[in-house]
Coordinates of C-alpha atoms and ligand atoms in Angstrom, one line a residue:
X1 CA 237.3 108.8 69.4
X2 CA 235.2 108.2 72.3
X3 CA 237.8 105.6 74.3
X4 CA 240.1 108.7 74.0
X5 CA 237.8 111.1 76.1
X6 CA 239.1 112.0 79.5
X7 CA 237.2 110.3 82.4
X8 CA 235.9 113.8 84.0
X9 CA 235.6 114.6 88.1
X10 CA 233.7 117.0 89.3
X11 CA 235.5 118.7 93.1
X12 CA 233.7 120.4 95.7
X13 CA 236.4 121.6 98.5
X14 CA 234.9 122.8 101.4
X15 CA 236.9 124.5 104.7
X16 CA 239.8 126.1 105.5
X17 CA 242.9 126.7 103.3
X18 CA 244.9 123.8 104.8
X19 CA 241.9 122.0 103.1
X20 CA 242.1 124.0 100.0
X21 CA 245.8 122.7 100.0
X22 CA 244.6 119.0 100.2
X23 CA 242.1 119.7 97.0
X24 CA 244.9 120.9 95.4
X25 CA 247.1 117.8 95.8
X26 CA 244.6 115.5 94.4
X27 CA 243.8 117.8 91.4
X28 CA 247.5 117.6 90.6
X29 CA 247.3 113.9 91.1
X30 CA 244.2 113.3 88.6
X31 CA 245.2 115.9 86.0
X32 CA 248.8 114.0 86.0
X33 CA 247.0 110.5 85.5
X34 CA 244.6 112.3 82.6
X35 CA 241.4 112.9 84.0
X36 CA 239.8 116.3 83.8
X37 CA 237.9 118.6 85.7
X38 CA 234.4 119.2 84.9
X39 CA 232.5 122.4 85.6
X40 CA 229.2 121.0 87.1
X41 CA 228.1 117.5 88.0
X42 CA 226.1 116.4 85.6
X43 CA 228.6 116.5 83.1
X44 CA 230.8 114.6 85.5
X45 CA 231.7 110.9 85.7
X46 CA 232.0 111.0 89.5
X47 CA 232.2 113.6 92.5
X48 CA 235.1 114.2 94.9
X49 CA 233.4 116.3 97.5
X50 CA 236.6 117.4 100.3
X51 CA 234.6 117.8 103.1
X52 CA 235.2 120.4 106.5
X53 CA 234.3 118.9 110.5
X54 CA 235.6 122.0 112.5
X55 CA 231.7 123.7 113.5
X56 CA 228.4 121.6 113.2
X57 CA 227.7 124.2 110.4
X58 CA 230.4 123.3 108.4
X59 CA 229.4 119.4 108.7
X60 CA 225.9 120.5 108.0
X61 CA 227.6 122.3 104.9
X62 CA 229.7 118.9 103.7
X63 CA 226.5 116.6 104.4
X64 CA 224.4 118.9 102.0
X65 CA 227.5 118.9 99.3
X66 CA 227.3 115.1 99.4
X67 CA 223.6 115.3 99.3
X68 CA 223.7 117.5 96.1
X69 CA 226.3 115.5 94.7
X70 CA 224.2 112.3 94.5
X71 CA 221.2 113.5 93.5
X72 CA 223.0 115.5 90.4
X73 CA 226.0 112.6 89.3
X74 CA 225.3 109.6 91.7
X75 CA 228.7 108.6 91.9
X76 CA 230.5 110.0 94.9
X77 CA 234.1 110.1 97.0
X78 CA 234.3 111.8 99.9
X79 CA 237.3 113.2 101.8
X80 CA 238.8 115.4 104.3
X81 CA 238.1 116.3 108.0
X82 CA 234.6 114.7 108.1
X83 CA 235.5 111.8 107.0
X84 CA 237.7 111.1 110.3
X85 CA 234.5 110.8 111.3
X86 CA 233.1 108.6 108.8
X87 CA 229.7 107.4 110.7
X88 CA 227.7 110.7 109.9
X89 CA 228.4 110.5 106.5
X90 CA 227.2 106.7 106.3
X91 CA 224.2 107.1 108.2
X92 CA 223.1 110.4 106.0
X93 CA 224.2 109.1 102.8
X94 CA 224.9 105.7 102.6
X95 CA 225.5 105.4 98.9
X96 CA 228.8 107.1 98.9
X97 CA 231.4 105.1 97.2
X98 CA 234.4 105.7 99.8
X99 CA 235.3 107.8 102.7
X100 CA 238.8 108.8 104.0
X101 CA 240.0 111.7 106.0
X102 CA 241.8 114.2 105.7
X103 CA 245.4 113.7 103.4
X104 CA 244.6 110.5 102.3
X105 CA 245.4 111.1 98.8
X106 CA 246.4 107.2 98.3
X107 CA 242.9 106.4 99.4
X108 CA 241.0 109.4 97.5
X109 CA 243.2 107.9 94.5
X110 CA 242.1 104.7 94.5
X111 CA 238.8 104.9 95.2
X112 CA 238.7 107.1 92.1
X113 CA 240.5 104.3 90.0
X114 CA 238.0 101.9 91.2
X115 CA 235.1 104.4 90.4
X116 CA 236.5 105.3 86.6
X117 CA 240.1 103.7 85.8
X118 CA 242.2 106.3 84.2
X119 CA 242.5 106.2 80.8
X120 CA 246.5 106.3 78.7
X121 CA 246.7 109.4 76.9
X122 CA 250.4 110.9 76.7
X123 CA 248.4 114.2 75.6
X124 CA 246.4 114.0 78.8
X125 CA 249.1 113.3 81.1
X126 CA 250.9 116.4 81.2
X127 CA 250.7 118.6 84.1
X128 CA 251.9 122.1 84.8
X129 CA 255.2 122.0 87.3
X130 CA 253.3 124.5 89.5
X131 CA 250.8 121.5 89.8
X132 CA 247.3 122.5 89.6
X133 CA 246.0 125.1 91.8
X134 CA 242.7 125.9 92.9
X135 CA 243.9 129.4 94.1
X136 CA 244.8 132.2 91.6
X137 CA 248.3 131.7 89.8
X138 CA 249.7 134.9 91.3
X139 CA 249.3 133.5 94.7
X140 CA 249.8 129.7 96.4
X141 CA 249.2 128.7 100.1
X142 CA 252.2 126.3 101.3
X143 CA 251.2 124.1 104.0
X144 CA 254.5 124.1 106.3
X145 CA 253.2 121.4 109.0
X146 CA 249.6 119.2 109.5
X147 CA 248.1 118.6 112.8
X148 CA 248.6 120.9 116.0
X149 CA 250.3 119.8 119.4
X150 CA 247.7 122.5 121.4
X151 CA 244.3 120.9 122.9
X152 CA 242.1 124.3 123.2
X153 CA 239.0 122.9 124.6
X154 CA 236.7 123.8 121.9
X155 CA 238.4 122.6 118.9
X156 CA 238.7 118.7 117.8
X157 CA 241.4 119.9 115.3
X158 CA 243.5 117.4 117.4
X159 CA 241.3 114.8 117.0
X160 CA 241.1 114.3 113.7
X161 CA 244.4 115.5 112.1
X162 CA 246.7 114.3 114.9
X163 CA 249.6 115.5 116.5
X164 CA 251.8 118.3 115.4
X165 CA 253.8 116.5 111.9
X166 CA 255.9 119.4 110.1
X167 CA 257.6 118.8 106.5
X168 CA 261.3 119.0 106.6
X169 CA 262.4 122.4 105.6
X170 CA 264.0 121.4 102.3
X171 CA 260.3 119.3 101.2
X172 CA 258.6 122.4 102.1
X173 CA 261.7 125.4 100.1
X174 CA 261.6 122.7 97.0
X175 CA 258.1 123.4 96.9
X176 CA 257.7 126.6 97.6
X177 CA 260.8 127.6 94.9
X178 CA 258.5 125.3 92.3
X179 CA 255.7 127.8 92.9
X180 CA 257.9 130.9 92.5
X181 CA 259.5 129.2 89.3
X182 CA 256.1 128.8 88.0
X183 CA 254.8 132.1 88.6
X184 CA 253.4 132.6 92.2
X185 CA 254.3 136.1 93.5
X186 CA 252.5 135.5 96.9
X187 CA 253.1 132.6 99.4
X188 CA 250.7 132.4 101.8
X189 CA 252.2 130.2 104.5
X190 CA 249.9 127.5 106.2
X191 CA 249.5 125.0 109.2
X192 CA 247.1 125.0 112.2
X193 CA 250.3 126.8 114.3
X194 CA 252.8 127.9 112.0
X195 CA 255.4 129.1 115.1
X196 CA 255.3 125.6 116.4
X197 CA 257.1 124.4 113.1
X198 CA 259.6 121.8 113.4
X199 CA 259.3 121.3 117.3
X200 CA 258.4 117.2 116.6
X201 CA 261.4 117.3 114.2
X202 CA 263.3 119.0 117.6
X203 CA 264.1 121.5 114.9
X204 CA 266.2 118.9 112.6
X205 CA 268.5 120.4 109.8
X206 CA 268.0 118.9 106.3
X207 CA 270.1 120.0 103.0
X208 CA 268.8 123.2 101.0
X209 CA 271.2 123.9 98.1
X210 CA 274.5 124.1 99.6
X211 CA 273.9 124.7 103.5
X212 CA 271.6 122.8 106.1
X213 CA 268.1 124.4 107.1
X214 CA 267.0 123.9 110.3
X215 CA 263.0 123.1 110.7
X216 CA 262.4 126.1 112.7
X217 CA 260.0 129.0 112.1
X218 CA 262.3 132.0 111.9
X219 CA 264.9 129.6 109.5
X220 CA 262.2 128.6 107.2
X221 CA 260.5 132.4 107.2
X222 CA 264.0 133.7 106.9
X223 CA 264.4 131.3 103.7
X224 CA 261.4 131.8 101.7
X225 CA 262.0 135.6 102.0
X226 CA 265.4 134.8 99.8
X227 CA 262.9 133.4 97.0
X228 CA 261.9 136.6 95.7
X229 CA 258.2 136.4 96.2
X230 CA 255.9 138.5 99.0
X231 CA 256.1 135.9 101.8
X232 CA 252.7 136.1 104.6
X233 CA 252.7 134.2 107.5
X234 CA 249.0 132.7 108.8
X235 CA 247.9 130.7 112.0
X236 CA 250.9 132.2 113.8
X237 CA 250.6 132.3 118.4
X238 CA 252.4 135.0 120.1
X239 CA 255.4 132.8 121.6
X240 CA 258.7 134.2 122.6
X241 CA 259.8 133.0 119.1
X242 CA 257.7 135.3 117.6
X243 CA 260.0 138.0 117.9
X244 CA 262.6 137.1 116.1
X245 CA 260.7 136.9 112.4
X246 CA 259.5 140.4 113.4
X247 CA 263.2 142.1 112.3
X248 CA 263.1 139.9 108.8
X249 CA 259.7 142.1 108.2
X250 CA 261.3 145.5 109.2
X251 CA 264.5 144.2 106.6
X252 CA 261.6 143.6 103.6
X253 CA 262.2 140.1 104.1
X254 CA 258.8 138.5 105.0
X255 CA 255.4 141.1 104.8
X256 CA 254.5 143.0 107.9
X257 CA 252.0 140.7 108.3
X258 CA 250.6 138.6 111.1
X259 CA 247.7 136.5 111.1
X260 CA 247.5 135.4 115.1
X261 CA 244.2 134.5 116.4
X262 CA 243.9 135.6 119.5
X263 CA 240.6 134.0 119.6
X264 CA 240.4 136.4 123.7
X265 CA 242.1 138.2 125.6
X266 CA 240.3 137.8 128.8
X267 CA 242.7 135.5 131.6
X268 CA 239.9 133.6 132.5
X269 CA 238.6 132.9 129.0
X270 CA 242.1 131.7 127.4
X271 CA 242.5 130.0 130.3
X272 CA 239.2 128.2 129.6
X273 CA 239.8 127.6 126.2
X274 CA 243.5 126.5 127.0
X275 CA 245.2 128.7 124.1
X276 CA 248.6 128.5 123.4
X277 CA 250.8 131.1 124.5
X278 CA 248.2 132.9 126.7
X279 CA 250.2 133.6 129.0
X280 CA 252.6 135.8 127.3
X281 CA 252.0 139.4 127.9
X282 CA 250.5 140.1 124.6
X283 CA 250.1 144.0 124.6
X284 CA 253.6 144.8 125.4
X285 CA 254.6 142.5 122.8
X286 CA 252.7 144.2 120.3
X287 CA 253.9 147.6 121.3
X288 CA 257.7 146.3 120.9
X289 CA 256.6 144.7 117.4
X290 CA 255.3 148.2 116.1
X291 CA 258.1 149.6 117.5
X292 CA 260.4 147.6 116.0
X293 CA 258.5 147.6 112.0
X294 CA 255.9 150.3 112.2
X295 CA 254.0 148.8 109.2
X296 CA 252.9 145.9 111.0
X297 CA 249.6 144.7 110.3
X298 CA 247.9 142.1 112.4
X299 CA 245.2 140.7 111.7
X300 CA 242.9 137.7 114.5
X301 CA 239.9 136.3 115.2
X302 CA 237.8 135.8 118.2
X303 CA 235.4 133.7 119.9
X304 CA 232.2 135.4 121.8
X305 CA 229.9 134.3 124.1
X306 CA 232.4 131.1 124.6
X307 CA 231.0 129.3 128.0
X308 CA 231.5 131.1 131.2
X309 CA 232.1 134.6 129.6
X310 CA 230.9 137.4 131.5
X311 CA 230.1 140.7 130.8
X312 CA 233.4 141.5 132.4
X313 CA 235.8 139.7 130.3
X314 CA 233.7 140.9 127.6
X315 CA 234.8 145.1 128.6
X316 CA 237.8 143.5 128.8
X317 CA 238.1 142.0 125.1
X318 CA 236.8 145.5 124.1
X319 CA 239.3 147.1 125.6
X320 CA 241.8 145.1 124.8
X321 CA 241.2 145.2 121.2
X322 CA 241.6 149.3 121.6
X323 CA 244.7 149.1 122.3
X324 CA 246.0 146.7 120.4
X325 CA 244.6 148.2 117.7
X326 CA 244.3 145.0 115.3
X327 CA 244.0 145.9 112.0
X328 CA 241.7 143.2 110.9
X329 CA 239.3 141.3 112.4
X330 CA 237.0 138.0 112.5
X331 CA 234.1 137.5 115.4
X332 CA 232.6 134.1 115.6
X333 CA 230.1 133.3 118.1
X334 CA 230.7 130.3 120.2
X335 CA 229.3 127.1 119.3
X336 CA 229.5 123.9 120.1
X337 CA 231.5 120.9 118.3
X338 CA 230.4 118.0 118.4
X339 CA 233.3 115.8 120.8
X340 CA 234.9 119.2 121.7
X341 CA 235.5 119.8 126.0
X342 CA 234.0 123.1 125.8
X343 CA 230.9 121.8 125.4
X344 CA 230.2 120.3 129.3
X345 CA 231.3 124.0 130.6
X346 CA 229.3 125.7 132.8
X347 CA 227.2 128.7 132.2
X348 CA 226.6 128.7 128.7
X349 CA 225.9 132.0 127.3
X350 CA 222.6 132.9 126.1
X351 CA 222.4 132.9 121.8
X352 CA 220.7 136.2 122.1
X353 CA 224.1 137.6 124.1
X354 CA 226.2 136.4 121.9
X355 CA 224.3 138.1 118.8
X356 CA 225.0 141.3 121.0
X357 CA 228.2 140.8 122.1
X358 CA 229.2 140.2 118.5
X359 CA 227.6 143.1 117.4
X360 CA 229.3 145.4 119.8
X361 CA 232.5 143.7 118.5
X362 CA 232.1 144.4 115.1
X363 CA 231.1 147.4 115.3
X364 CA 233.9 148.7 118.0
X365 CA 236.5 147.0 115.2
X366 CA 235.0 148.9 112.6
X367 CA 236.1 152.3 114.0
X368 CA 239.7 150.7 114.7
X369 CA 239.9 149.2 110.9
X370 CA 238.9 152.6 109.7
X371 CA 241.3 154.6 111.8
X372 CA 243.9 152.2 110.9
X373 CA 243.7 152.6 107.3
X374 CA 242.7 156.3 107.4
X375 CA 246.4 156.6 107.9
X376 CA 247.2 155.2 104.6
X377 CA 245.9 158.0 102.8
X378 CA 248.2 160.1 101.0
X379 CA 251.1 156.9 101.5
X380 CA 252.5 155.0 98.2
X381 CA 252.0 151.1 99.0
X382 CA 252.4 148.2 96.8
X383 CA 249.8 146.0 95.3
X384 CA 249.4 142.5 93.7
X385 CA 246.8 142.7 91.3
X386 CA 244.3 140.0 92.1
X387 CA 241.1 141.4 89.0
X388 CA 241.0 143.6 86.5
X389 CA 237.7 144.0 85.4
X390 CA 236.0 146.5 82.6
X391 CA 235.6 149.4 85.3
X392 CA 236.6 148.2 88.3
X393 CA 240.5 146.8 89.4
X394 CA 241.1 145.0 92.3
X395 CA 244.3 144.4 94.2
X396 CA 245.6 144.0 97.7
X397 CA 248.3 145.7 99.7
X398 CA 250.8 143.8 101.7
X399 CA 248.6 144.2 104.7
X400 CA 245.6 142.2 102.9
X401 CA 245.4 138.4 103.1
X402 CA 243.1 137.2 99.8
X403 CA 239.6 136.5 101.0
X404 CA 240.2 137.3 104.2
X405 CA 241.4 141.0 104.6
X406 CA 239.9 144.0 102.6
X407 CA 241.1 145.4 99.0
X408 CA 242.3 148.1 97.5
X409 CA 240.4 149.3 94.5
X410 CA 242.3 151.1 92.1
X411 CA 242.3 153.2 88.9
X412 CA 244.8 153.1 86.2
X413 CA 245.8 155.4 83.1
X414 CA 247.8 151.8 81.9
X415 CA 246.3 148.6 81.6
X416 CA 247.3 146.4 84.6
X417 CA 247.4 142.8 84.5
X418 CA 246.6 140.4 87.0
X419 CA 249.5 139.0 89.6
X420 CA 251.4 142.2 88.6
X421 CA 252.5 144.5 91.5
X422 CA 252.1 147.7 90.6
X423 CA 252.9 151.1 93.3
X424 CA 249.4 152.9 94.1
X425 CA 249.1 156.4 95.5
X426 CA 246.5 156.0 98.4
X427 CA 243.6 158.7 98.0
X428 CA 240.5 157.1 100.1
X429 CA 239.5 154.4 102.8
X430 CA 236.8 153.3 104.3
X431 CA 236.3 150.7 107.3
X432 CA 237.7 148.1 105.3
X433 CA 239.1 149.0 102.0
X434 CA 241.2 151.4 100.2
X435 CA 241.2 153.7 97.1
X436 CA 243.8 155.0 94.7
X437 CA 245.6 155.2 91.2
X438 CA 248.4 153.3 90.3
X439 CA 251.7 155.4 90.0
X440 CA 254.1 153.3 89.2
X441 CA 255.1 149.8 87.8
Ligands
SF4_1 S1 245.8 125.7 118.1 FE1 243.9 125.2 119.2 S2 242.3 125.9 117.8 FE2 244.2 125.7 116.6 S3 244.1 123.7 115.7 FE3 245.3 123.5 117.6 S4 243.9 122.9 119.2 FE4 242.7 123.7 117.4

């Protein structure tokens, strides 16, 4: 029996979701060709390790992976945004077997053929249609473009994964009606700036059933909110365009959700940092948005103590985040990337400033998370089930991302399963989280 036994790969995926997405591709590609996953590398036949570049940290996080990884199997592939930059990886660990960068599957694939050819077992071949998912069935990222057209000065995103390349709009609905068919109540949808969809396609129509899509972000939002699952929109800037997907959340069509990081809000500092769409009056937009669906959440992150900050566009990101009143919020503190322009700026700010001014920035966000959801008590709000443990179940409302955003913690006089959306009667919050009974299925 032993010819019959699956050739087994352990995976580490490291980064973002848009690399989560990637892991998930080549999964689905080696479970299709029969190998299997292993839990733990020694009881692997080789090691995929998907690898993130985007902060020193997180390169420092890939090299020890690979690190690990040898010492435990021996036999290692590495992929994804490091790898762009393969010379690190050689000089750290030079008995890796290959190296490719990010969305080279074809690569990935047959460096792992090399490595361990796939054995022919019809049993083995079979592969779910949802593919195989890294993520929790209930819920499925759907990567809507690669790449990113902006050159913000401290990011190298650009450098590695290229220029702005979206999928047409009928690649992108086949797949994401293939992941409601299979189950997925949640699409979480993906790409380093999901409003600039389709602009390299110059908004090209493609055929969808029995009409013609174009590639544009309110069309393809509009779209997947006729699919019948929750529909959240990530990585999203505050363009003019912005607007219009605001009314399909008012009509139930998308979730009141926006993830847009703002990263400042300082003139000076987006100026700086070159962000996309600083310009635009971002405030008054928001107001208008909460006028027009009141149960907008937003969520954003932001970059302190980036080069040439002072202490007045500091009050002013304060401030700023008062009264915009963002309901969720993630602080980084600035620091250099390796080939990114940010780096040569003047008047670097001192670590020990950063530390505070991130402290102050959590801690001012804390009182706006917790007034924010203070007003959910005593509402009805739906929830996806995400755990159901022995005492404690865990779900999230539509203004909570998975991983990202907080929970709801509920109790329940029926059992509840997961990836079920069940109606919860609000009773508690606290800064980040809610509390409640279910009352209703
Ligand atoms: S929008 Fe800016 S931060 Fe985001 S990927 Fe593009 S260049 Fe990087």
């Amino acid at each position: 029996m032993q010819q019959d036994a699956a050739p087994k790969v352990s995976f580490v995926s490291l980064g973002c979701p848009k690399a989560l997405v990637d892991s998930e591709r080549i999964i689905t590609r080696l479970r299709a060709e029969g190998y299997e996953l292993a839990r733990k590398h020694d009881g692997a036949d080789l090691v995929i390790v998907n690898t993130c570049g985007f902060l020193d940290s997180a390169k420092k996080e890939s090299l020890d992976a690979i690190g690990e990884a040898l010492a435990e199997n021996g036999k290692v592939i590495v992929t994804g945004c490091m790898g762009a930059e393969p010379e690190q990886i050689e000089a750290a660990h030079p008995g890796v077997l290959s190296i490719s960068g990010p969305q080279q599957y074809e690569t990935v694939l047959e460096a792992v053929h090399r490595a361990l050819p796939p054995v022919h077992n019809p049993h083995l071949d079979l592969v779910p249609p949802q593919g195989i998912k890294l993520t929790p069935r209930h819920y499925a990222y759907l990567k809507i473009s690669e790449g990113c057209n902006n050159r913000c000065t401290f990011c190298i995103i650009p450098k590695l994964r290229g220029d702005l390349v979206s999928r047409p709009a009928n690649d992108v609905l086949r797949e994401a009606e293939r992941l409601v068919g299979a189950g997925v109540k949640e699409l979480l949808v993906i790409s380093q700036d999901t409003s600039a969809y389709g602009v390299d396609l110059k908004y090209a129509t493609s055929l969808w059933k029995d009409r013609e899509v174009r590639a544009r972000f309110l069309d393809i939002a509009r779209e997947l909110g006729e699919l019948g699952a929750w529909v959240r929109l990530q990585y999203v800037y505050p363009y003019p365009r912005v607007d219009d997907v605001i009314s399909l959340m008012a009509e139930g069509k998308v979730l009141p959700y926006l993830d847009i990081p703002f990263q400042h809000a300082s003139p000076e500092v987006l100026k700086a940092m070159k962000r996309p769409a600083a310009q635009e009056k971002t405030l008054e937009r928001i107001r208008r948005w909460r006028d027009e669906c009141p149960d907008l959440t937003l969520r954003s992150t932001f970059i302190v103590g980036f080069p040439g900050e002072t202490e007045s566009d500091f009050a002013y990101l304060l401030d700023w985040l008062e009264e915009a009143e963002i309901d969720r919020v993630g602080c980084f503190k600035y620091e250099p990337v390796a080939g990114a322009a940010s780096n040569a700026f003047a008047n670097p700010v001192p670590d020990e400033v950063k530390q505070e001014r991130y402290n102050a920035l959590m801690a001012r966000q804390q009182r706006i998370s917790a007034r924010r959801l203070k007003r959910k008590v005593g509402t009805r709000q739906q929830v996806i089930i995400d755990e159901v443990g022995p005492t404690v179940t865990k779900g999230r409302s539509k203004a909570d991302a998975p991983e990202i955003d907080g929970v709801v913690y509920l109790a329940s006089r029926r059992p509840v399963r997961v990836g079920e959306i069940v109606t919860a009667k609000i009773e508690r919050a606290d800064e980040y989280d809610l509390h409640g009974t279910v009352a209703g299925f």
